[in-house]
Amino acid sequence: MKLDQLFESAKNVLQGNWNGSFTIPSPTLYPHQWSWDSAFIAIGNSYSNTERAIKEIEFLFDAQWTNGMVPHIVFNDKEKTYFPAADFYEITRSPYAPKHIGTSGMTQPPMHAIACYYIYHNDTDSQKTKSKQFLRNTYFKLKLFHKYLMTDRDPEKSGLVTILHPWESGLDDAPVWDHALSKIKIEHVLKFQRLDVVAVDGAKNTIPSDDMYNKFIYMIELMKQFNYDEKKMYENFPFKIKAVIFSSILYIANKYLIKIAEIIEEKDTEEIREWITRCEKNFYKYFFPTGQKLEQNEDGLFYNYDIISKDWIQKKTISSLVPIYTGLIPNEQIPSFLKWILRWSGTEGKNHTAALPSVDVQEPYFKEFTYWRGPVWVNTNWMIYLGLLKYGQIDAAERIKQGILELVCNHGFREYYDAYTGEGLGGKSFSWTASLVMDMIKNTGIGIPSTGGRYK
Ligand code: 2M8
């Protein structure tokens, strides 16, 4: 398929998933608005429909809690096929929750400042009137969100974000959460019916186990018992993890927030710069076993940090590679990091394409079909692709891009793909897959160096 045809097909996916207010992630599975999906979707729409991209973000931020939290789901109350739905979350227990719309009570990675910058940058109106006004309206909402993450979710002032639920990571069922989840004891019987089991063909092989799912739901029950009080949850919650992917995205998003401030001529960016500095100081301390010392870290990979057990979670998942997206890795570490990326993307193995599986295929916990435990996801590949470009690793980046394009051309815009066969899995007509393919086809300017040299 030619790239312009592929771009048009991707646009059609977004068109088909648009419901007048926002874009659903997939018609076969997710009927509501998901937070980081919407940011990815706005990136795709920024190439073809500025107005829609703006509406997408505005609708989401209209449901922002007054403490700054952007909920991970905004519910469409007409849709009854997804569990847990708005009534299950009982968000009115929190004084900060919106009254006009149902949302979940947890958050997701803050891709939005990045998406907002895309909207402005790709606006073809010579005056960029609408997109500039949009940035003016949205800047303080974005900042409030980041402030919430840098205070309520980072009392340590590390510049890194603590998640209280695996769903907040966006990588819901990754094996990295297993140990922390195993310590949680469900203290009362839960009565609910899983709806994800019936939503997808062959779901039994792909979705999380009942045990894991019960813990997910139980943790929502716990949040409700704390009335979503962040301070109390931070003191007492049984799951507290400084998350690599979340913190990496926030770091980039803070940089984009400063770019936005410059565009709208907002001078006071001191606080955002402070968040960036904190993250720069602590990223290795928290995410790189042995702290700063490159030579003492056996495999040179990044790992999530469990605040409760005070230990790194040393499982090789895509989180270990995503930090290349931040540009925080020193140049001397890049060759060894690149070796990982090449091996992981299957240069010597039986992987179908060079796109990176969500778990290292050589690990015993790699599962070919299971949700976030092995298959290839487009969004994490896109981050690593951009990271490689930042370091001038054009060939490695190109191989990943070609791998993704091949999967999409031959197996459709799916939620995820079998790393060995390329078979499309999970939701069909998946929005962020379409959006990020649009970006991989069209982007020549955002986060991509024009010279092949290192881009900051
Ligand atoms: C998946 O998460 C939701 C739970 O929030 C689900 O399993 O129902 C994840 O892949 C998440 O990252 C994504 O935002 C969501 C919608 O695409 O699906």
Short mmCIF file of C-alpha atoms and ligand atoms in Angstrom, two decimals:
data_model
loop_
_atom_site.label_atom_id
_atom_site.label_comp_id
_atom_site.label_asym_id
_atom_site.label_seq_id
_atom_site.Cartn_x
_atom_site.Cartn_y
_atom_site.Cartn_z
CA MET A 1 0.00 0.00 0.00
CA LYS A 2 1.28 3.47 -0.81
CA LEU A 3 1.92 5.82 2.11
CA ASP A 4 -0.68 8.34 0.99
CA GLN A 5 -3.28 5.56 0.78
CA LEU A 6 -2.29 4.35 4.22
CA PHE A 7 -2.59 7.88 5.55
CA GLU A 8 -6.11 8.14 4.08
CA SER A 9 -7.12 4.80 5.62
CA ALA A 10 -5.81 5.96 8.98
CA LYS A 11 -7.80 9.19 8.66
CA ASN A 12 -10.90 7.08 7.93
CA VAL A 13 -10.37 5.12 11.13
CA LEU A 14 -10.38 8.35 13.14
CA GLN A 15 -13.38 9.59 11.20
CA GLY A 16 -15.28 6.36 11.93
CA ASN A 17 -14.49 6.53 15.65
CA TRP A 18 -15.51 10.18 16.05
CA ASN A 19 -18.81 10.45 17.93
CA GLY A 20 -19.41 14.19 17.70
CA SER A 21 -17.70 14.99 21.02
CA PHE A 22 -14.63 12.78 21.12
CA THR A 23 -13.02 9.82 19.39
CA ILE A 24 -13.48 6.39 20.91
CA PRO A 25 -10.36 4.18 21.02
CA SER A 26 -12.07 1.31 19.18
CA PRO A 27 -15.64 0.44 18.19
CA THR A 28 -15.23 -3.18 19.24
CA LEU A 29 -14.07 -2.57 22.76
CA TYR A 30 -13.87 0.94 24.19
CA PRO A 31 -16.99 3.11 23.88
CA HIS A 32 -15.85 6.02 26.10
CA GLN A 33 -13.10 8.65 26.00
CA TRP A 34 -9.70 7.55 27.30
CA SER A 35 -7.26 10.23 28.35
CA TRP A 36 -3.94 9.34 26.74
CA ASP A 37 -5.71 7.80 23.74
CA SER A 38 -7.27 11.22 23.15
CA ALA A 39 -3.87 12.88 23.17
CA PHE A 40 -2.55 10.39 20.60
CA ILE A 41 -5.73 10.86 18.57
CA ALA A 42 -5.33 14.63 18.61
CA ILE A 43 -1.81 14.17 17.23
CA GLY A 44 -3.28 12.25 14.25
CA ASN A 45 -6.08 14.74 13.75
CA SER A 46 -3.62 17.65 13.92
CA TYR A 47 -2.58 16.62 10.37
CA SER A 48 -6.04 16.67 8.91
CA ASN A 49 -8.60 18.30 11.17
CA THR A 50 -7.41 20.99 13.58
CA GLU A 51 -10.89 21.73 14.82
CA ARG A 52 -11.57 18.14 15.75
CA ALA A 53 -8.22 17.77 17.45
CA ILE A 54 -9.04 20.83 19.54
CA LYS A 55 -12.51 19.52 20.43
CA GLU A 56 -11.02 16.20 21.49
CA ILE A 57 -8.74 17.81 24.06
CA GLU A 58 -11.36 20.37 25.16
CA PHE A 59 -13.92 17.65 25.86
CA LEU A 60 -11.43 15.74 27.98
CA PHE A 61 -10.29 18.77 29.96
CA ASP A 62 -13.88 19.76 30.56
CA ALA A 63 -13.96 16.71 32.83
CA GLN A 64 -10.74 17.66 34.66
CA TRP A 65 -11.11 17.47 38.42
CA THR A 66 -10.64 20.72 40.32
CA ASN A 67 -7.51 19.34 42.00
CA GLY A 68 -6.00 19.13 38.52
CA MET A 69 -6.40 15.41 37.89
CA VAL A 70 -7.38 14.48 34.36
CA PRO A 71 -9.35 11.25 34.69
CA HIS A 72 -8.31 8.27 32.61
CA ILE A 73 -11.86 7.71 31.33
CA VAL A 74 -14.66 10.16 30.59
CA PHE A 75 -17.85 8.17 30.27
CA ASN A 76 -20.56 8.36 27.65
CA ASP A 77 -23.59 7.47 29.78
CA LYS A 78 -25.47 6.04 26.79
CA GLU A 79 -22.96 3.23 26.42
CA LYS A 80 -23.54 0.20 28.63
CA THR A 81 -21.06 -2.32 27.27
CA TYR A 82 -18.01 -1.42 29.35
CA PHE A 83 -17.23 -2.32 32.94
CA PRO A 84 -16.33 -0.64 35.32
CA ALA A 85 -18.65 2.19 34.30
CA ALA A 86 -19.28 5.63 35.80
CA ASP A 87 -21.64 4.44 38.54
CA PHE A 88 -19.04 1.97 39.80
CA TYR A 89 -16.47 4.72 40.40
CA GLU A 90 -18.83 6.85 42.58
CA ILE A 91 -16.63 9.89 42.01
CA THR A 92 -18.99 12.24 43.85
CA ARG A 93 -17.25 10.93 46.97
CA SER A 94 -14.54 13.43 46.06
CA PRO A 95 -15.20 17.19 46.41
CA TYR A 96 -12.98 17.71 43.37
CA ALA A 97 -14.86 15.52 40.91
CA PRO A 98 -16.97 17.11 38.15
CA LYS A 99 -20.73 17.05 38.64
CA HIS A 100 -21.81 17.31 35.01
CA ILE A 101 -20.21 14.13 33.69
CA GLY A 102 -19.11 10.68 34.83
CA THR A 103 -15.42 9.90 34.96
CA SER A 104 -13.10 7.32 36.43
CA GLY A 105 -11.22 8.22 39.62
CA MET A 106 -7.66 7.71 38.42
CA THR A 107 -5.39 9.22 35.82
CA GLN A 108 -3.16 8.26 32.86
CA PRO A 109 0.10 9.50 31.30
CA PRO A 110 0.08 13.24 30.46
CA MET A 111 0.62 13.18 26.69
CA HIS A 112 -1.65 16.19 26.27
CA ALA A 113 0.78 19.14 26.27
CA ILE A 114 2.67 17.33 23.53
CA ALA A 115 -0.56 16.87 21.55
CA CYS A 116 -1.53 20.52 22.05
CA TYR A 117 1.78 21.63 20.62
CA TYR A 118 1.20 19.37 17.59
CA ILE A 119 -2.19 20.99 17.05
CA TYR A 120 -0.63 24.44 16.92
CA HIS A 121 2.40 23.40 14.89
CA ASN A 122 0.35 21.56 12.25
CA ASP A 123 -2.39 24.19 11.96
CA THR A 124 -2.26 25.28 8.34
CA ASP A 125 -4.04 28.61 8.94
CA SER A 126 -1.35 31.24 8.35
CA GLN A 127 -2.37 33.20 11.46
CA LYS A 128 -2.97 30.03 13.51
CA THR A 129 -5.78 32.00 15.13
CA LYS A 130 -7.87 29.12 16.46
CA SER A 131 -5.00 26.96 17.59
CA LYS A 132 -3.32 29.87 19.37
CA GLN A 133 -6.53 30.73 21.17
CA PHE A 134 -6.86 27.06 22.06
CA LEU A 135 -3.36 27.07 23.57
CA ARG A 136 -4.27 30.17 25.60
CA ASN A 137 -7.40 28.45 26.95
CA THR A 138 -5.68 25.16 27.65
CA TYR A 139 -2.28 26.17 29.02
CA PHE A 140 -3.39 26.65 32.64
CA LYS A 141 -5.40 23.43 32.59
CA LEU A 142 -2.35 21.53 31.40
CA LYS A 143 -0.23 23.22 34.03
CA LEU A 144 -2.75 22.38 36.74
CA PHE A 145 -2.64 18.73 35.67
CA HIS A 146 1.16 18.68 35.79
CA LYS A 147 1.10 20.44 39.16
CA TYR A 148 -1.23 17.78 40.55
CA LEU A 149 1.21 15.11 39.34
CA MET A 150 4.20 16.98 40.80
CA THR A 151 2.54 17.47 44.20
CA ASP A 152 -0.11 14.90 45.12
CA ARG A 153 1.68 12.19 43.14
CA ASP A 154 5.17 13.22 44.08
CA PRO A 155 5.38 14.28 47.73
CA GLU A 156 9.06 13.24 47.54
CA LYS A 157 9.62 16.13 45.10
CA SER A 158 11.56 13.80 42.83
CA GLY A 159 10.06 15.08 39.58
CA LEU A 160 8.81 11.51 38.98
CA VAL A 161 5.24 10.29 39.23
CA THR A 162 3.82 7.63 41.56
CA ILE A 163 0.97 5.57 40.20
CA LEU A 164 -1.61 3.98 42.49
CA HIS A 165 -3.10 1.55 40.01
CA PRO A 166 -1.64 -0.38 37.02
CA TRP A 167 -4.28 1.22 34.79
CA GLU A 168 -2.68 4.60 35.47
CA SER A 169 0.47 3.47 33.68
CA GLY A 170 -1.37 2.87 30.41
CA LEU A 171 0.44 -0.50 30.27
CA ASP A 172 -2.32 -2.15 32.23
CA ASP A 173 -1.32 -5.78 32.61
CA ALA A 174 2.43 -5.60 32.18
CA PRO A 175 4.31 -8.19 34.27
CA VAL A 176 5.99 -5.35 36.17
CA TRP A 177 2.96 -4.97 38.41
CA ASP A 178 2.71 -8.68 39.36
CA HIS A 179 4.84 -8.59 42.49
CA ALA A 180 3.16 -5.52 43.96
CA LEU A 181 -0.27 -6.96 43.13
CA SER A 182 0.61 -10.28 44.78
CA LYS A 183 1.01 -8.45 48.09
CA ILE A 184 -2.52 -7.08 47.96
CA LYS A 185 -5.06 -9.18 49.83
CA ILE A 186 -8.66 -8.77 48.78
CA GLU A 187 -10.56 -8.29 52.00
CA HIS A 188 -14.12 -8.79 50.86
CA VAL A 189 -15.97 -10.64 48.11
CA LEU A 190 -16.44 -8.60 44.97
CA LYS A 191 -19.57 -8.97 42.90
CA PHE A 192 -19.29 -7.85 39.30
CA GLN A 193 -19.37 -9.18 35.79
CA ARG A 194 -16.40 -8.82 33.48
CA LEU A 195 -17.47 -7.44 30.12
CA ASP A 196 -14.07 -7.50 28.42
CA VAL A 197 -14.41 -11.31 28.11
CA VAL A 198 -17.24 -11.00 25.62
CA ALA A 199 -16.02 -7.94 23.74
CA VAL A 200 -13.24 -9.44 21.61
CA ASP A 201 -12.90 -12.65 19.59
CA GLY A 202 -10.53 -15.04 21.30
CA ALA A 203 -10.46 -12.75 24.34
CA LYS A 204 -9.76 -15.61 26.73
CA ASN A 205 -6.19 -15.89 25.41
CA THR A 206 -5.46 -12.21 25.50
CA ILE A 207 -7.07 -10.57 28.52
CA PRO A 208 -5.78 -10.53 32.12
CA SER A 209 -6.46 -13.42 34.47
CA ASP A 210 -9.43 -13.25 36.86
CA ASP A 211 -7.05 -12.97 39.78
CA MET A 212 -5.36 -9.91 38.33
CA TYR A 213 -8.64 -8.38 37.23
CA ASN A 214 -10.16 -8.84 40.70
CA LYS A 215 -7.24 -6.93 42.17
CA PHE A 216 -7.76 -4.10 39.67
CA ILE A 217 -11.38 -3.80 40.72
CA TYR A 218 -10.60 -4.18 44.41
CA MET A 219 -8.14 -1.28 44.15
CA ILE A 220 -10.92 0.92 42.80
CA GLU A 221 -13.00 -0.13 45.82
CA LEU A 222 -10.14 0.99 48.03
CA MET A 223 -9.90 4.36 46.30
CA LYS A 224 -13.61 4.79 46.99
CA GLN A 225 -13.12 3.91 50.65
CA PHE A 226 -10.57 6.75 50.80
CA ASN A 227 -13.07 9.00 49.02
CA TYR A 228 -10.30 9.58 46.48
CA ASP A 229 -8.44 11.66 49.08
CA GLU A 230 -4.95 11.85 47.58
CA LYS A 231 -3.16 12.43 50.87
CA LYS A 232 -4.81 9.50 52.60
CA MET A 233 -4.31 7.28 49.58
CA TYR A 234 -0.64 8.19 49.40
CA GLU A 235 -0.20 7.30 53.06
CA ASN A 236 -2.13 4.05 53.02
CA PHE A 237 -2.43 2.64 49.53
CA PRO A 238 -1.01 -0.89 49.03
CA PHE A 239 0.28 -0.11 45.51
CA LYS A 240 2.67 2.80 44.97
CA ILE A 241 5.09 2.70 42.09
CA LYS A 242 7.25 5.39 40.53
CA ALA A 243 6.49 4.62 36.91
CA VAL A 244 9.11 4.99 34.19
CA ILE A 245 6.78 5.56 31.27
CA PHE A 246 4.56 8.02 33.12
CA SER A 247 7.52 10.04 34.38
CA SER A 248 9.25 9.99 30.97
CA ILE A 249 6.14 11.37 29.31
CA LEU A 250 5.70 14.05 31.96
CA TYR A 251 9.29 15.17 31.45
CA ILE A 252 8.71 15.67 27.72
CA ALA A 253 5.28 17.18 28.35
CA ASN A 254 6.83 19.78 30.68
CA LYS A 255 9.22 20.76 27.93
CA TYR A 256 6.31 21.16 25.53
CA LEU A 257 4.43 23.15 28.15
CA ILE A 258 7.29 25.64 28.09
CA LYS A 259 7.11 25.80 24.29
CA ILE A 260 3.39 26.52 24.63
CA ALA A 261 4.09 29.22 27.23
CA GLU A 262 6.47 30.86 24.75
CA ILE A 263 3.87 30.80 21.98
CA ILE A 264 1.22 32.45 24.13
CA GLU A 265 3.81 34.79 25.68
CA GLU A 266 3.31 33.52 29.19
CA LYS A 267 6.49 34.55 30.98
CA ASP A 268 6.24 32.76 34.29
CA THR A 269 7.61 29.27 33.61
CA GLU A 270 9.80 29.00 36.72
CA GLU A 271 7.75 26.26 38.31
CA ILE A 272 7.76 24.09 35.17
CA ARG A 273 11.52 24.49 34.85
CA GLU A 274 11.85 23.37 38.47
CA TRP A 275 9.84 20.17 37.71
CA ILE A 276 12.13 19.49 34.76
CA THR A 277 15.25 19.96 36.90
CA ARG A 278 13.92 17.66 39.60
CA CYS A 279 13.28 14.94 37.07
CA GLU A 280 16.74 15.35 35.54
CA LYS A 281 18.31 14.99 38.99
CA ASN A 282 16.36 11.92 39.99
CA PHE A 283 15.60 9.92 36.87
CA TYR A 284 18.65 7.68 37.21
CA LYS A 285 18.43 7.56 41.00
CA TYR A 286 14.95 6.06 40.88
CA PHE A 287 14.89 4.15 37.61
CA PHE A 288 18.38 2.86 37.06
CA PRO A 289 19.46 0.21 39.59
CA THR A 290 22.64 1.34 41.35
CA GLY A 291 21.64 4.94 40.78
CA GLN A 292 23.95 7.01 38.65
CA LYS A 293 26.70 4.50 37.95
CA LEU A 294 26.43 3.23 34.39
CA GLU A 295 29.18 0.65 34.75
CA GLN A 296 27.57 -0.94 37.82
CA ASN A 297 24.19 -1.48 36.28
CA GLU A 298 24.54 -4.95 34.80
CA ASP A 299 22.14 -4.65 31.92
CA GLY A 300 21.96 -0.88 31.52
CA LEU A 301 18.16 -0.88 31.44
CA PHE A 302 15.60 1.23 33.30
CA TYR A 303 13.13 -0.24 35.79
CA ASN A 304 10.06 0.93 37.68
CA TYR A 305 10.62 1.56 41.38
CA ASP A 306 8.31 0.18 44.05
CA ILE A 307 8.02 2.75 46.84
CA ILE A 308 6.54 0.24 49.29
CA SER A 309 9.10 -2.55 48.94
CA LYS A 310 11.78 0.07 48.21
CA ASP A 311 13.10 -1.92 45.32
CA TRP A 312 13.41 -1.89 41.55
CA ILE A 313 11.08 -4.14 39.61
CA GLN A 314 13.62 -5.81 37.37
CA LYS A 315 11.44 -7.19 34.62
CA LYS A 316 12.29 -6.50 31.02
CA THR A 317 9.30 -4.76 29.57
CA ILE A 318 8.95 -1.92 27.11
CA SER A 319 9.18 0.50 30.10
CA SER A 320 12.89 -0.38 30.22
CA LEU A 321 13.40 1.11 26.75
CA VAL A 322 11.01 4.07 26.68
CA PRO A 323 13.45 6.46 28.46
CA ILE A 324 15.24 6.96 25.16
CA TYR A 325 12.24 9.16 24.31
CA THR A 326 13.29 11.62 27.06
CA GLY A 327 16.74 12.32 25.63
CA LEU A 328 18.07 11.95 29.20
CA ILE A 329 20.37 9.04 28.37
CA PRO A 330 24.01 10.15 28.07
CA ASN A 331 25.59 9.54 24.67
CA GLU A 332 28.06 7.00 26.07
CA GLN A 333 25.18 4.75 27.14
CA ILE A 334 23.55 4.76 23.71
CA PRO A 335 25.61 1.96 22.08
CA SER A 336 24.67 -0.57 24.79
CA PHE A 337 21.09 0.64 24.80
CA LEU A 338 20.98 0.25 21.05
CA LYS A 339 22.15 -3.34 21.34
CA TRP A 340 19.14 -4.00 23.55
CA ILE A 341 16.80 -2.38 21.09
CA LEU A 342 18.18 -4.40 18.19
CA ARG A 343 18.05 -7.69 20.05
CA TRP A 344 14.59 -6.93 21.44
CA SER A 345 13.29 -6.07 18.01
CA GLY A 346 14.30 -9.51 16.89
CA THR A 347 17.28 -9.08 14.63
CA GLU A 348 18.44 -12.60 15.59
CA GLY A 349 15.14 -14.15 16.58
CA LYS A 350 11.83 -15.12 15.14
CA ASN A 351 10.02 -11.81 15.40
CA HIS A 352 7.76 -11.00 12.48
CA THR A 353 8.98 -7.41 12.06
CA ALA A 354 11.44 -5.11 13.81
CA ALA A 355 8.67 -3.47 15.85
CA LEU A 356 9.37 -3.95 19.57
CA PRO A 357 7.25 -6.39 21.59
CA SER A 358 5.94 -5.12 24.94
CA VAL A 359 8.07 -7.70 26.80
CA ASP A 360 11.51 -9.06 25.91
CA VAL A 361 10.75 -12.32 24.03
CA GLN A 362 13.59 -14.10 25.86
CA GLU A 363 11.98 -13.71 29.28
CA PRO A 364 9.81 -16.48 30.79
CA TYR A 365 7.02 -14.00 31.46
CA PHE A 366 6.75 -13.11 27.74
CA LYS A 367 3.26 -14.14 26.56
CA GLU A 368 2.61 -14.11 22.86
CA PHE A 369 -1.04 -13.04 22.97
CA THR A 370 -1.64 -11.53 26.37
CA TYR A 371 -2.47 -7.92 26.96
CA TRP A 372 0.70 -5.84 27.54
CA ARG A 373 2.65 -9.06 28.25
CA GLY A 374 4.26 -9.62 24.88
CA PRO A 375 2.41 -8.27 21.83
CA VAL A 376 3.55 -5.20 19.91
CA TRP A 377 1.85 -1.89 20.69
CA VAL A 378 2.20 1.06 18.33
CA ASN A 379 2.31 3.88 20.90
CA THR A 380 5.38 2.64 22.78
CA ASN A 381 7.15 1.88 19.49
CA TRP A 382 6.39 5.41 18.35
CA MET A 383 8.04 6.85 21.48
CA ILE A 384 11.15 4.73 21.01
CA TYR A 385 11.22 5.58 17.31
CA LEU A 386 11.23 9.32 18.15
CA GLY A 387 13.84 8.72 20.85
CA LEU A 388 16.15 6.97 18.39
CA LEU A 389 15.78 9.85 15.97
CA LYS A 390 16.71 12.26 18.74
CA TYR A 391 20.03 10.46 19.07
CA GLY A 392 20.60 10.39 15.34
CA GLN A 393 20.04 6.61 15.19
CA ILE A 394 18.24 6.89 11.90
CA ASP A 395 18.63 3.26 10.74
CA ALA A 396 17.35 1.74 13.97
CA ALA A 397 14.45 4.20 13.99
CA GLU A 398 13.61 3.46 10.38
CA ARG A 399 13.54 -0.29 11.01
CA ILE A 400 10.98 0.19 13.77
CA LYS A 401 8.89 2.47 11.59
CA GLN A 402 8.95 -0.01 8.71
CA GLY A 403 8.01 -2.80 11.14
CA ILE A 404 4.97 -0.85 12.31
CA LEU A 405 3.92 0.09 8.78
CA GLU A 406 4.17 -3.53 7.70
CA LEU A 407 2.01 -4.70 10.59
CA VAL A 408 -0.62 -2.10 9.86
CA CYS A 409 -0.65 -2.67 6.08
CA ASN A 410 -0.95 -6.43 6.37
CA HIS A 411 -3.01 -6.82 9.52
CA GLY A 412 -5.07 -3.65 9.86
CA PHE A 413 -5.22 -0.86 12.46
CA ARG A 414 -5.40 -3.14 15.45
CA GLU A 415 -4.94 -2.51 19.16
CA TYR A 416 -1.85 -4.76 19.27
CA TYR A 417 -0.07 -7.44 17.24
CA ASP A 418 1.42 -10.87 17.80
CA ALA A 419 5.19 -10.29 17.73
CA TYR A 420 5.85 -13.67 16.05
CA THR A 421 3.18 -13.81 13.36
CA GLY A 422 2.08 -10.18 13.05
CA GLU A 423 -1.54 -11.22 13.56
CA GLY A 424 -3.72 -8.31 14.68
CA LEU A 425 -5.20 -8.70 18.18
CA GLY A 426 -7.60 -6.91 20.53
CA GLY A 427 -9.75 -4.02 19.32
CA LYS A 428 -10.23 -3.36 15.61
CA SER A 429 -10.00 0.05 13.88
CA PHE A 430 -7.89 1.22 16.79
CA SER A 431 -7.57 4.99 16.95
CA TRP A 432 -4.10 5.53 18.40
CA THR A 433 -2.62 3.01 15.97
CA ALA A 434 -4.11 5.04 13.10
CA SER A 435 -3.03 8.39 14.59
CA LEU A 436 0.55 7.50 15.26
CA VAL A 437 0.91 5.91 11.84
CA MET A 438 -0.27 9.26 10.45
CA ASP A 439 2.47 10.94 12.46
CA MET A 440 5.12 8.46 11.34
CA ILE A 441 4.15 9.16 7.73
CA LYS A 442 3.90 12.95 7.92
CA ASN A 443 6.06 14.20 10.76
CA THR A 444 9.29 15.86 9.75
CA GLY A 445 9.45 18.56 12.37
CA ILE A 446 8.30 17.68 15.86
CA GLY A 447 10.87 15.92 17.98
CA ILE A 448 12.70 14.92 14.81
CA PRO A 449 16.13 16.39 14.07
CA SER A 450 16.56 17.81 10.60
CA THR A 451 20.28 17.10 10.46
CA GLY A 452 20.57 13.60 11.88
CA GLY A 453 22.41 15.10 14.86
CA ARG A 454 21.18 14.94 18.42
CA TYR A 455 17.97 16.84 18.96
CA LYS A 456 17.07 18.37 22.33
C1 2M8 B 1 -6.45 -0.27 28.04
O1 2M8 B 1 -6.97 0.06 29.31
C2 2M8 B 1 -8.34 -0.08 29.74
C3 2M8 B 1 -8.40 0.21 31.24
O2 2M8 B 1 -8.32 1.50 31.48
C4 2M8 B 1 -8.99 -1.35 29.64
O3 2M8 B 1 -8.31 -2.37 29.62
O4 2M8 B 1 -10.22 -1.39 29.60
C5 2M8 B 1 -4.97 0.17 28.00
O5 2M8 B 1 -4.32 -0.31 26.87
C6 2M8 B 1 -4.89 1.67 28.10
O6 2M8 B 1 -3.57 2.13 27.96
C7 2M8 B 1 -5.78 2.34 27.05
O7 2M8 B 1 -5.81 3.72 27.29
C8 2M8 B 1 -7.21 1.77 27.05
C9 2M8 B 1 -8.04 2.28 25.88
O8 2M8 B 1 -7.34 2.13 24.68
O9 2M8 B 1 -7.18 0.37 27.01
#
